[in-house]
Amino acid sequence: MMIFGWQKRSKRGRSLAAAGGFLLLLAALSVGLRPPAEEPQPALALALLGKTIVIDAGHGGFDPGAVGVSGLLEKDVNLAISQRVAALLRQVGATVVETRTEDEALAETKRADMYRRVEIAEECGAELFITIQANSIPQQQYRGAQVFYAAGSTEGQGLSESIQQSLGQVLQNTTRQAKSIENIYVVNKLAVPSIVVECGFLSNAEEEALLADSRYQQLTAYAIFLGIVSYYSEQPVAVSSDG
């Protein structure tokens, strides 16, 4: 499938503003429409071509994560969205490593499981590590997707802000801001930009229903994908001097 892109912008946020046509293309594809017959631009594909990105579906197996007010399991939501993000990234040439593709834990204990996720990122030479999660707190009125990054990580902050902005623009149901966090092992352990995307609150009945919906899962994945594209579109591109 041919993907259309846009030119690199000098300031954060302009990439997403210029991505309206691309977002419409994705929306059309999601309901089975054919893409417009336009001249493709290579900028988008080049932004992600060859990048090694780890997409981590949080929890799994014996560890269900949070349980929604109606019984929806976080591990299932995380996996569904993660697989959709991975598929979109592969379409534009990224090398994607998924920590899990089934309902399984990566080790026999929670601690060993966390260690293994970091090891996977280190072994594959990941350039980004993105863990997909869902939130839950006792107060049921709170909702909204939010992105977290390691405190002090400038690159992690930039990636988080790009994805947070995209989530706000695409989902149109969250005004939350990207925020630093200090107590997440998989985020703080890695040297590369590593972030947590909390896709919504399972403790909120309305948002739990959305997160259970495959169309909303796809829309959330699009938003995360577009945020990654926006982040990479602002990174310097190495140009070979070879003829």
Coordinates of C-alpha atoms in Angstrom, one line a residue:
M1 CA 0.0 0.0 0.0
M2 CA 1.3 3.4 -0.9
I3 CA 1.4 5.9 1.9
F4 CA 1.5 9.6 1.3
G5 CA 3.6 12.0 3.5
W6 CA 4.5 15.6 4.1
Q7 CA 7.6 17.7 4.3
K8 CA 9.6 18.1 7.5
R9 CA 8.6 21.0 9.7
S10 CA 10.9 23.1 11.9
K11 CA 8.7 23.2 15.0
R12 CA 6.8 20.5 16.8
G13 CA 3.1 20.5 16.0
R14 CA 3.4 21.7 12.4
S15 CA 3.8 18.1 11.2
L16 CA 0.5 17.1 12.6
A17 CA -1.2 20.2 11.3
A18 CA 0.1 19.4 7.9
A19 CA -1.0 15.8 8.2
G20 CA -4.7 16.3 7.6
G21 CA -4.6 14.8 4.1
F22 CA -2.7 11.8 5.4
L23 CA -5.2 11.3 8.3
L24 CA -8.1 11.5 5.8
L25 CA -6.3 8.8 3.8
L26 CA -6.0 6.5 6.8
A27 CA -9.6 7.1 7.7
A28 CA -10.7 6.2 4.2
L29 CA -8.6 3.0 4.3
S30 CA -10.2 2.1 7.6
V31 CA -13.6 1.9 6.0
G32 CA -12.5 0.3 2.8
L33 CA -12.3 3.3 0.5
R34 CA -9.6 3.6 -2.1
P35 CA -6.8 6.2 -1.6
P36 CA -6.9 9.3 -3.9
A37 CA -5.0 9.2 -7.1
E38 CA -2.2 11.6 -6.1
E39 CA 1.5 11.8 -6.7
P40 CA 3.0 10.1 -3.6
Q41 CA 5.6 11.9 -1.6
P42 CA 8.5 9.9 -0.1
A43 CA 8.9 12.0 3.1
L44 CA 6.7 9.9 5.3
A45 CA 8.2 6.6 4.3
L46 CA 11.7 7.9 4.6
A47 CA 11.1 9.2 8.1
L48 CA 10.5 5.7 9.4
L49 CA 12.3 3.6 6.9
G50 CA 14.7 1.2 8.7
K51 CA 14.0 2.5 12.2
T52 CA 13.9 -0.2 14.8
I53 CA 11.0 0.3 17.1
V54 CA 9.8 -1.9 20.0
I55 CA 6.1 -2.0 20.6
D56 CA 5.4 -3.5 24.0
A57 CA 1.9 -4.8 24.8
G58 CA 1.8 -4.4 28.6
H59 CA 1.0 -7.3 30.9
G60 CA -0.2 -10.7 29.5
G61 CA -0.6 -14.3 30.6
F62 CA -0.9 -14.6 34.4
D63 CA -0.8 -10.8 34.7
P64 CA -4.1 -9.3 33.4
G65 CA -3.3 -5.7 34.4
A66 CA -6.2 -3.6 35.3
V67 CA -9.8 -5.0 35.1
G68 CA -12.5 -2.7 33.8
V69 CA -15.7 -1.9 35.5
S70 CA -17.4 -4.4 33.2
G71 CA -14.6 -6.9 33.3
L72 CA -12.5 -5.9 30.3
L73 CA -8.9 -7.0 30.8
E74 CA -6.1 -4.5 30.2
K75 CA -3.8 -7.1 28.7
D76 CA -6.3 -7.7 25.9
V77 CA -6.7 -4.0 25.1
N78 CA -3.0 -3.5 25.2
L79 CA -2.4 -6.3 22.8
A80 CA -5.1 -5.3 20.3
I81 CA -3.8 -1.7 20.1
S82 CA -0.2 -2.7 20.0
Q83 CA -0.7 -5.1 17.1
R84 CA -2.4 -2.3 15.1
V85 CA 0.4 0.2 15.8
A86 CA 3.0 -2.4 14.7
A87 CA 1.1 -3.1 11.5
L88 CA 1.0 0.6 10.6
L89 CA 4.7 1.1 11.3
R90 CA 5.6 -1.9 9.1
Q91 CA 3.6 -0.4 6.2
V92 CA 6.0 2.5 6.0
G93 CA 9.2 0.5 6.3
A94 CA 10.0 0.5 10.0
T95 CA 11.5 -2.6 11.6
V96 CA 9.1 -3.4 14.4
V97 CA 9.8 -5.8 17.3
E98 CA 6.7 -6.8 19.4
T99 CA 7.5 -8.0 22.9
R100 CA 4.4 -10.3 22.7
T101 CA 1.9 -11.2 20.0
E102 CA -0.2 -13.5 22.1
D103 CA -1.8 -13.6 25.6
E104 CA 1.4 -14.6 27.4
A105 CA 3.8 -13.4 30.0
L106 CA 7.5 -13.2 29.1
A107 CA 8.7 -14.8 32.3
E108 CA 7.4 -16.7 35.3
T109 CA 7.4 -13.6 37.7
K110 CA 6.3 -10.0 37.2
R111 CA 9.9 -8.8 37.9
A112 CA 11.5 -11.2 35.5
D113 CA 8.8 -10.2 32.9
M114 CA 9.8 -6.5 33.2
Y115 CA 13.5 -7.4 32.8
R116 CA 12.8 -9.4 29.7
R117 CA 11.0 -6.6 28.0
V118 CA 14.1 -4.4 28.5
E119 CA 16.4 -7.2 27.3
I120 CA 14.3 -7.5 24.1
A121 CA 14.8 -3.8 23.4
E122 CA 18.5 -4.0 24.0
E123 CA 19.0 -7.1 22.0
C124 CA 17.4 -5.7 18.9
G125 CA 19.1 -2.3 19.1
A126 CA 15.8 -0.5 19.5
E127 CA 15.7 3.2 18.7
L128 CA 12.3 3.7 20.4
F129 CA 10.5 1.7 23.0
I130 CA 6.8 2.3 23.3
T131 CA 4.7 0.4 25.9
I132 CA 1.0 0.3 25.4
Q133 CA -1.1 0.3 28.6
A134 CA -4.5 1.3 29.9
N135 CA -5.2 3.2 33.1
S136 CA -7.4 2.5 36.1
I137 CA -8.0 4.3 39.4
P138 CA -10.7 4.1 42.1
Q139 CA -12.4 7.3 41.0
Q140 CA -14.5 6.4 38.0
Q141 CA -15.1 9.9 36.6
Y142 CA -11.5 10.3 35.2
R143 CA -10.8 9.5 31.6
G144 CA -8.5 10.4 28.7
A145 CA -5.4 9.0 27.0
Q146 CA -2.1 10.2 28.4
V147 CA 1.6 9.7 27.5
F148 CA 4.5 9.4 30.1
Y149 CA 8.2 9.7 29.6
A150 CA 11.3 9.3 31.8
A151 CA 12.1 12.4 33.8
G152 CA 15.0 14.2 32.3
S153 CA 14.7 12.6 28.9
T154 CA 14.5 15.4 26.3
E155 CA 13.9 12.9 23.4
G156 CA 11.4 11.0 25.4
Q157 CA 9.6 14.2 26.2
G158 CA 9.5 15.2 22.5
L159 CA 8.2 11.8 21.5
S160 CA 5.5 11.9 24.2
E161 CA 4.4 15.4 23.3
S162 CA 4.1 14.4 19.6
I163 CA 1.9 11.3 20.5
Q164 CA -0.1 13.2 23.1
Q165 CA -0.9 16.0 20.6
S166 CA -1.9 13.4 18.0
L167 CA -4.2 11.5 20.5
G168 CA -5.9 14.8 21.3
Q169 CA -6.4 15.7 17.7
V170 CA -7.5 12.3 16.4
L171 CA -9.6 11.0 19.4
Q172 CA -10.9 14.4 20.3
N173 CA -11.7 13.3 23.8
T174 CA -8.7 14.1 25.8
T175 CA -7.0 17.3 26.9
R176 CA -4.3 15.7 29.0
Q177 CA -0.7 16.6 28.6
A178 CA 2.4 14.5 28.3
K179 CA 4.0 14.1 31.7
S180 CA 7.3 12.8 33.2
I181 CA 7.3 9.7 35.4
E182 CA 10.0 8.2 37.6
N183 CA 8.8 4.8 38.8
I184 CA 8.4 2.7 35.6
Y185 CA 11.2 0.3 35.2
V186 CA 10.9 -0.3 31.4
V187 CA 10.9 3.5 30.8
N188 CA 13.8 4.4 33.1
K189 CA 16.1 1.5 32.3
L190 CA 16.6 2.1 28.6
A191 CA 18.9 4.7 27.1
V192 CA 16.7 5.2 24.0
P193 CA 13.5 7.3 24.1
S194 CA 11.1 5.1 26.1
I195 CA 7.5 6.0 26.8
V196 CA 4.2 4.7 28.3
V197 CA 1.0 5.4 26.3
E198 CA -2.0 5.0 28.6
C199 CA -4.8 4.7 26.1
G200 CA -7.6 5.5 28.5
F201 CA -9.2 4.6 31.8
L202 CA -10.8 1.1 32.2
S203 CA -12.2 2.5 35.5
N204 CA -14.4 4.8 33.5
A205 CA -17.4 2.9 32.1
E206 CA -17.7 5.0 28.9
E207 CA -14.0 4.8 28.1
E208 CA -13.9 1.1 28.9
A209 CA -16.6 0.6 26.2
L210 CA -14.6 2.6 23.7
L211 CA -11.4 0.6 24.5
A212 CA -13.3 -2.6 23.9
D213 CA -14.4 -1.4 20.4
S214 CA -12.1 -2.6 17.5
R215 CA -12.8 0.6 15.6
Y216 CA -11.7 2.8 18.5
Q217 CA -8.6 0.6 19.0
Q218 CA -7.7 1.2 15.4
L219 CA -8.2 4.9 15.7
T220 CA -6.1 5.0 18.9
A221 CA -3.4 3.1 17.0
Y222 CA -3.5 5.6 14.1
A223 CA -3.1 8.4 16.6
I224 CA 0.0 6.8 18.2
F225 CA 1.4 6.1 14.7
L226 CA 0.9 9.6 13.5
G227 CA 2.6 10.9 16.7
I228 CA 5.6 8.7 16.0
V229 CA 5.7 10.0 12.4
S230 CA 5.6 13.6 13.6
Y231 CA 8.5 13.0 16.0
Y232 CA 10.7 11.4 13.3
S233 CA 9.8 14.0 10.7
E234 CA 11.5 16.6 12.9
Q235 CA 14.7 14.6 13.4
P236 CA 17.8 15.4 11.3
V237 CA 18.1 13.1 8.2
A238 CA 21.6 11.8 7.5
V239 CA 22.5 12.3 3.8
S240 CA 25.2 10.1 2.3
S241 CA 28.0 11.8 0.4
D242 CA 28.4 8.8 -1.9
G243 CA 27.5 9.3 -5.5

